[in-house]
């Protein structure tokens, strides 16, 4: 099974940088995902890591350390539209995805 | 481009009633999933199907059943609804290969009274 932990809430100022940490314990690791979910909407895919290191995609980057069971999502140049919940998810060897409870990020002007 | 369509969008249901949530995808994805999302608990996997004709149990399968007669459809049935099944239900699909990212439907909000 999976045990996925991430902070409940974070607040940051427009234009700043925020780092959302995620730790996990899994019986069979097969990839880590980050999703964004705006209130009342469906989650949408942000990033995927299966090997150690940093994946960069525009203002968003995601890092993975498999030996430490640790990932982070980095949001740069924050915009008001980035206010949302960010979900860390771990895929197992059977291709099932388990999600953390999510981190609600509030961007303030 | 439809992607994944769920129905109904919202439903209020009396306890003890039978309810089927429908999910259809037009992306020809092999795998399909049902999650429920509750405040503070995040998304929890109910049932999944890696390919047409096969299904498997997720983290919280009790009280729910699914079928996968073809690639496109993956209905979720509550045989006898209970108030603890009040939740937002998301259907998702993924393709084999690449990242295997999930594509989600817009969700079905179910209230059991």
mmCIF file of C-alpha atoms in Angstrom:
data_model
loop_
_atom_site.group_PDB
_atom_site.id
_atom_site.type_symbol
_atom_site.label_atom_id
_atom_site.label_comp_id
_atom_site.label_asym_id
_atom_site.label_seq_id
_atom_site.Cartn_x
_atom_site.Cartn_y
_atom_site.Cartn_z
ATOM 1 C CA UNK A 1 0.000 0.000 0.000
ATOM 2 C CA UNK A 2 0.917 3.657 -0.064
ATOM 3 C CA UNK A 3 1.337 6.256 2.679
ATOM 4 C CA UNK A 4 1.567 9.753 1.199
ATOM 5 C CA UNK A 5 2.058 12.909 3.257
ATOM 6 C CA UNK A 6 1.934 16.529 2.167
ATOM 7 C CA UNK A 7 1.164 19.767 4.007
ATOM 8 C CA UNK A 8 -2.471 20.775 4.254
ATOM 9 C CA UNK A 9 -2.151 24.454 3.390
ATOM 10 C CA UNK A 10 0.381 26.998 2.147
ATOM 11 C CA UNK A 11 0.088 30.722 1.483
ATOM 12 C CA UNK A 12 2.358 32.811 -0.713
ATOM 13 C CA UNK A 13 2.494 36.203 -2.394
ATOM 14 C CA UNK A 14 1.980 36.812 -6.099
ATOM 15 C CA UNK A 15 5.321 36.604 -7.920
ATOM 16 C CA UNK A 16 6.958 34.517 -5.201
ATOM 17 C CA UNK A 17 8.089 30.884 -5.188
ATOM 18 C CA UNK A 18 6.428 28.069 -3.246
ATOM 19 C CA UNK A 19 7.713 24.533 -2.666
ATOM 20 C CA UNK A 20 5.260 21.765 -1.803
ATOM 21 C CA UNK A 21 6.872 18.707 -0.240
ATOM 22 C CA UNK A 22 5.581 15.165 -0.482
ATOM 23 C CA UNK A 23 6.879 12.093 1.317
ATOM 24 C CA UNK A 24 5.721 8.582 0.588
ATOM 25 C CA UNK A 25 6.123 4.979 1.608
ATOM 26 C CA UNK A 26 5.247 2.363 -0.952
ATOM 27 C CA UNK A 27 5.529 -1.369 -1.497
ATOM 28 C CA UNK A 28 6.263 -0.997 -5.202
ATOM 29 C CA UNK A 29 7.182 2.364 -6.688
ATOM 30 C CA UNK A 30 6.377 2.969 -10.342
ATOM 31 C CA UNK A 31 6.263 6.750 -10.728
ATOM 32 C CA UNK A 32 5.215 9.927 -8.939
ATOM 33 C CA UNK A 33 2.710 12.428 -10.266
ATOM 34 C CA UNK A 34 1.575 15.927 -9.358
ATOM 35 C CA UNK A 35 -1.922 17.127 -10.207
ATOM 36 C CA UNK A 36 -3.568 20.524 -9.870
ATOM 37 C CA UNK A 37 -7.199 20.828 -8.825
ATOM 38 C CA UNK A 38 -9.135 24.088 -8.749
ATOM 39 C CA UNK A 39 -12.136 24.240 -6.433
ATOM 40 C CA UNK A 40 -15.133 22.446 -7.906
ATOM 41 C CA UNK A 41 -13.171 21.078 -10.839
ATOM 42 C CA UNK A 42 -11.469 17.843 -11.840
ATOM 43 C CA UNK A 43 -7.742 17.281 -11.220
ATOM 44 C CA UNK A 44 -5.432 17.991 -14.149
ATOM 45 C CA UNK A 45 -1.963 16.536 -14.759
ATOM 46 C CA UNK A 46 1.072 18.706 -13.983
ATOM 47 C CA UNK A 47 4.161 16.516 -13.868
ATOM 48 C CA UNK A 48 5.606 13.013 -13.738
ATOM 49 C CA UNK A 49 8.842 11.675 -12.246
ATOM 50 C CA UNK A 50 10.036 8.097 -12.374
ATOM 51 C CA UNK A 51 13.805 8.655 -12.124
ATOM 52 C CA UNK A 52 15.670 10.732 -9.545
ATOM 53 C CA UNK A 53 16.146 14.369 -10.380
ATOM 54 C CA UNK A 54 14.390 17.494 -11.501
ATOM 55 C CA UNK A 55 11.781 17.787 -14.242
ATOM 56 C CA UNK A 56 11.080 21.336 -15.390
ATOM 57 C CA UNK A 57 7.996 22.460 -17.268
ATOM 58 C CA UNK A 58 7.653 26.208 -17.556
ATOM 59 C CA UNK A 59 6.970 27.788 -14.159
ATOM 60 C CA UNK A 60 6.514 24.372 -12.547
ATOM 61 C CA UNK A 61 9.259 21.915 -11.600
ATOM 62 C CA UNK A 62 9.096 18.591 -9.807
ATOM 63 C CA UNK A 63 11.884 16.745 -8.024
ATOM 64 C CA UNK A 64 12.148 13.110 -6.984
ATOM 65 C CA UNK A 65 14.451 11.174 -4.664
ATOM 66 C CA UNK A 66 13.433 7.517 -4.657
ATOM 67 C CA UNK A 67 15.894 6.527 -1.929
ATOM 68 C CA UNK A 68 14.392 9.125 0.418
ATOM 69 C CA UNK A 69 10.772 8.597 -0.649
ATOM 70 C CA UNK A 70 10.571 12.328 -1.274
ATOM 71 C CA UNK A 71 9.312 14.684 -3.946
ATOM 72 C CA UNK A 72 8.606 18.367 -4.207
ATOM 73 C CA UNK A 73 6.674 20.580 -6.589
ATOM 74 C CA UNK A 74 8.129 24.028 -7.145
ATOM 75 C CA UNK A 75 5.880 26.811 -8.383
ATOM 76 C CA UNK A 76 7.731 29.908 -9.573
ATOM 77 C CA UNK A 77 6.492 33.410 -10.406
ATOM 78 C CA UNK A 78 3.215 32.702 -8.668
ATOM 79 C CA UNK A 79 0.052 34.017 -10.255
ATOM 80 C CA UNK A 80 -3.404 34.388 -8.734
ATOM 81 C CA UNK A 81 -4.659 31.584 -10.981
ATOM 82 C CA UNK A 82 -2.223 29.208 -9.241
ATOM 83 C CA UNK A 83 -4.481 29.233 -6.174
ATOM 84 C CA UNK A 84 -5.600 25.610 -6.119
ATOM 85 C CA UNK A 85 -5.084 22.267 -4.446
ATOM 86 C CA UNK A 86 -1.953 20.327 -5.470
ATOM 87 C CA UNK A 87 -2.116 16.558 -5.247
ATOM 88 C CA UNK A 88 0.876 14.264 -4.912
ATOM 89 C CA UNK A 89 0.212 10.757 -6.243
ATOM 90 C CA UNK A 90 2.277 7.563 -6.326
ATOM 91 C CA UNK A 91 1.799 4.769 -8.860
ATOM 92 C CA UNK A 92 2.441 1.187 -7.867
ATOM 93 C CA UNK A 93 3.667 -1.738 -9.939
ATOM 94 C CA UNK A 94 0.037 -2.623 -10.813
ATOM 95 C CA UNK A 95 -0.389 0.864 -12.311
ATOM 96 C CA UNK A 96 -2.812 1.993 -9.609
ATOM 97 C CA UNK A 97 -2.446 5.620 -8.506
ATOM 98 C CA UNK A 98 -2.777 6.570 -4.819
ATOM 99 C CA UNK A 99 -3.176 10.210 -3.847
ATOM 100 C CA UNK A 100 -2.165 12.301 -0.899
ATOM 101 C CA UNK A 101 -4.825 14.488 0.727
ATOM 102 C CA UNK A 102 -3.635 17.538 -1.211
ATOM 103 C CA UNK A 103 -2.062 20.894 -0.387
ATOM 104 C CA UNK A 104 -4.229 23.999 -0.756
ATOM 105 C CA UNK A 105 -2.134 26.904 -2.020
ATOM 106 C CA UNK A 106 -3.497 30.415 -1.622
ATOM 107 C CA UNK A 107 -1.818 33.171 -3.617
ATOM 108 C CA UNK A 108 -2.276 36.670 -2.226
ATOM 109 C CA UNK A 109 -1.755 39.953 -4.043
ATOM 110 C CA UNK B 1 -13.260 16.635 -27.945
ATOM 111 C CA UNK B 2 -15.299 14.981 -25.191
ATOM 112 C CA UNK B 3 -12.629 13.022 -23.309
ATOM 113 C CA UNK B 4 -14.427 11.509 -20.346
ATOM 114 C CA UNK B 5 -18.110 12.076 -19.701
ATOM 115 C CA UNK B 6 -19.775 11.354 -16.367
ATOM 116 C CA UNK B 7 -23.479 11.317 -15.576
ATOM 117 C CA UNK B 8 -25.283 12.475 -13.611
ATOM 118 C CA UNK B 9 -23.424 15.636 -12.596
ATOM 119 C CA UNK B 10 -25.284 15.750 -9.326
ATOM 120 C CA UNK B 11 -27.810 13.500 -7.584
ATOM 121 C CA UNK B 12 -29.656 13.338 -4.283
ATOM 122 C CA UNK B 13 -30.564 9.805 -3.326
ATOM 123 C CA UNK B 14 -32.522 8.174 -0.516
ATOM 124 C CA UNK B 15 -30.656 5.632 1.572
ATOM 125 C CA UNK B 16 -31.288 2.078 0.438
ATOM 126 C CA UNK B 17 -31.788 2.992 -3.209
ATOM 127 C CA UNK B 18 -29.712 1.568 -6.028
ATOM 128 C CA UNK B 19 -27.695 4.035 -8.104
ATOM 129 C CA UNK B 20 -25.447 3.743 -11.152
ATOM 130 C CA UNK B 21 -22.942 6.435 -12.050
ATOM 131 C CA UNK B 22 -22.070 6.361 -15.730
ATOM 132 C CA UNK B 23 -18.651 6.977 -17.242
ATOM 133 C CA UNK B 24 -17.754 6.973 -20.937
ATOM 134 C CA UNK B 25 -14.449 7.826 -22.598
ATOM 135 C CA UNK B 26 -13.689 8.332 -26.277
ATOM 136 C CA UNK B 27 -9.896 8.232 -26.087
ATOM 137 C CA UNK B 28 -9.628 4.424 -26.444
ATOM 138 C CA UNK B 29 -7.707 4.242 -23.184
ATOM 139 C CA UNK B 30 -7.099 0.761 -21.813
ATOM 140 C CA UNK B 31 -7.346 1.577 -18.119
ATOM 141 C CA UNK B 32 -10.230 3.180 -16.242
ATOM 142 C CA UNK B 33 -10.681 4.091 -12.579
ATOM 143 C CA UNK B 34 -13.280 5.262 -10.077
ATOM 144 C CA UNK B 35 -12.233 7.513 -7.196
ATOM 145 C CA UNK B 36 -14.198 9.195 -4.454
ATOM 146 C CA UNK B 37 -13.045 12.506 -3.017
ATOM 147 C CA UNK B 38 -13.904 13.568 0.523
ATOM 148 C CA UNK B 39 -12.706 16.647 2.387
ATOM 149 C CA UNK B 40 -9.455 15.987 4.208
ATOM 150 C CA UNK B 41 -9.068 12.505 2.749
ATOM 151 C CA UNK B 42 -8.199 13.235 -0.844
ATOM 152 C CA UNK B 43 -8.929 10.912 -3.727
ATOM 153 C CA UNK B 44 -9.391 7.247 -2.813
ATOM 154 C CA UNK B 45 -9.518 4.473 -5.387
ATOM 155 C CA UNK B 46 -12.739 2.432 -5.371
ATOM 156 C CA UNK B 47 -12.338 0.071 -8.356
ATOM 157 C CA UNK B 48 -10.249 -0.039 -11.475
ATOM 158 C CA UNK B 49 -10.013 -1.851 -14.796
ATOM 159 C CA UNK B 50 -6.736 -2.303 -16.679
ATOM 160 C CA UNK B 51 -8.491 -3.533 -19.818
ATOM 161 C CA UNK B 52 -11.959 -4.399 -21.077
ATOM 162 C CA UNK B 53 -13.291 -7.544 -19.404
ATOM 163 C CA UNK B 54 -11.207 -7.186 -16.223
ATOM 164 C CA UNK B 55 -11.763 -5.273 -12.983
ATOM 165 C CA UNK B 56 -9.981 -4.960 -9.656
ATOM 166 C CA UNK B 57 -10.609 -3.626 -6.173
ATOM 167 C CA UNK B 58 -9.030 -0.426 -4.947
ATOM 168 C CA UNK B 59 -8.643 1.004 -1.475
ATOM 169 C CA UNK B 60 -12.369 1.421 -0.627
ATOM 170 C CA UNK B 61 -14.411 -1.082 -2.696
ATOM 171 C CA UNK B 62 -17.077 -2.113 -0.169
ATOM 172 C CA UNK B 63 -20.614 -1.171 -1.206
ATOM 173 C CA UNK B 64 -19.628 -0.584 -4.838
ATOM 174 C CA UNK B 65 -19.466 -2.720 -7.961
ATOM 175 C CA UNK B 66 -18.211 -2.071 -11.496
ATOM 176 C CA UNK B 67 -18.272 -3.713 -14.893
ATOM 177 C CA UNK B 68 -16.176 -3.246 -18.038
ATOM 178 C CA UNK B 69 -18.024 -4.788 -20.942
ATOM 179 C CA UNK B 70 -16.176 -2.682 -23.524
ATOM 180 C CA UNK B 71 -13.289 -0.206 -23.756
ATOM 181 C CA UNK B 72 -15.378 2.960 -23.529
ATOM 182 C CA UNK B 73 -17.764 2.406 -20.604
ATOM 183 C CA UNK B 74 -17.089 1.864 -16.913
ATOM 184 C CA UNK B 75 -20.237 2.245 -14.777
ATOM 185 C CA UNK B 76 -20.116 2.312 -10.965
ATOM 186 C CA UNK B 77 -23.084 0.874 -9.061
ATOM 187 C CA UNK B 78 -24.124 1.421 -5.475
ATOM 188 C CA UNK B 79 -26.410 -1.534 -4.748
ATOM 189 C CA UNK B 80 -27.960 -0.033 -1.612
ATOM 190 C CA UNK B 81 -26.770 3.505 -0.923
ATOM 191 C CA UNK B 82 -25.803 4.615 2.594
ATOM 192 C CA UNK B 83 -25.135 8.169 3.890
ATOM 193 C CA UNK B 84 -21.378 7.470 4.175
ATOM 194 C CA UNK B 85 -21.323 7.169 0.380
ATOM 195 C CA UNK B 86 -22.082 10.873 0.100
ATOM 196 C CA UNK B 87 -19.087 12.143 -1.863
ATOM 197 C CA UNK B 88 -17.815 13.479 -5.158
ATOM 198 C CA UNK B 89 -17.034 10.633 -7.536
ATOM 199 C CA UNK B 90 -14.442 10.967 -10.290
ATOM 200 C CA UNK B 91 -13.987 8.614 -13.178
ATOM 201 C CA UNK B 92 -10.562 8.593 -14.864
ATOM 202 C CA UNK B 93 -8.777 6.827 -17.693
ATOM 203 C CA UNK B 94 -5.207 6.339 -18.805
ATOM 204 C CA UNK B 95 -3.386 4.977 -21.826
ATOM 205 C CA UNK B 96 -0.697 2.324 -21.715
ATOM 206 C CA UNK B 97 2.846 3.549 -22.138
ATOM 207 C CA UNK B 98 4.292 7.072 -21.853
ATOM 208 C CA UNK B 99 3.575 8.584 -18.467
ATOM 209 C CA UNK B 100 0.232 6.847 -18.099
ATOM 210 C CA UNK B 101 -1.219 10.053 -16.707
ATOM 211 C CA UNK B 102 -4.843 9.993 -15.618
ATOM 212 C CA UNK B 103 -7.471 12.018 -17.416
ATOM 213 C CA UNK B 104 -10.436 12.809 -15.165
ATOM 214 C CA UNK B 105 -14.117 13.351 -15.817
ATOM 215 C CA UNK B 106 -15.816 16.390 -14.297
ATOM 216 C CA UNK B 107 -17.147 14.444 -11.339
ATOM 217 C CA UNK B 108 -20.517 13.336 -10.001
ATOM 218 C CA UNK B 109 -21.672 14.830 -6.713
ATOM 219 C CA UNK B 110 -23.778 12.281 -4.835
ATOM 220 C CA UNK B 111 -25.729 13.007 -1.661
ATOM 221 C CA UNK B 112 -27.324 10.082 0.197
ATOM 222 C CA UNK B 113 -29.970 11.058 2.745
#
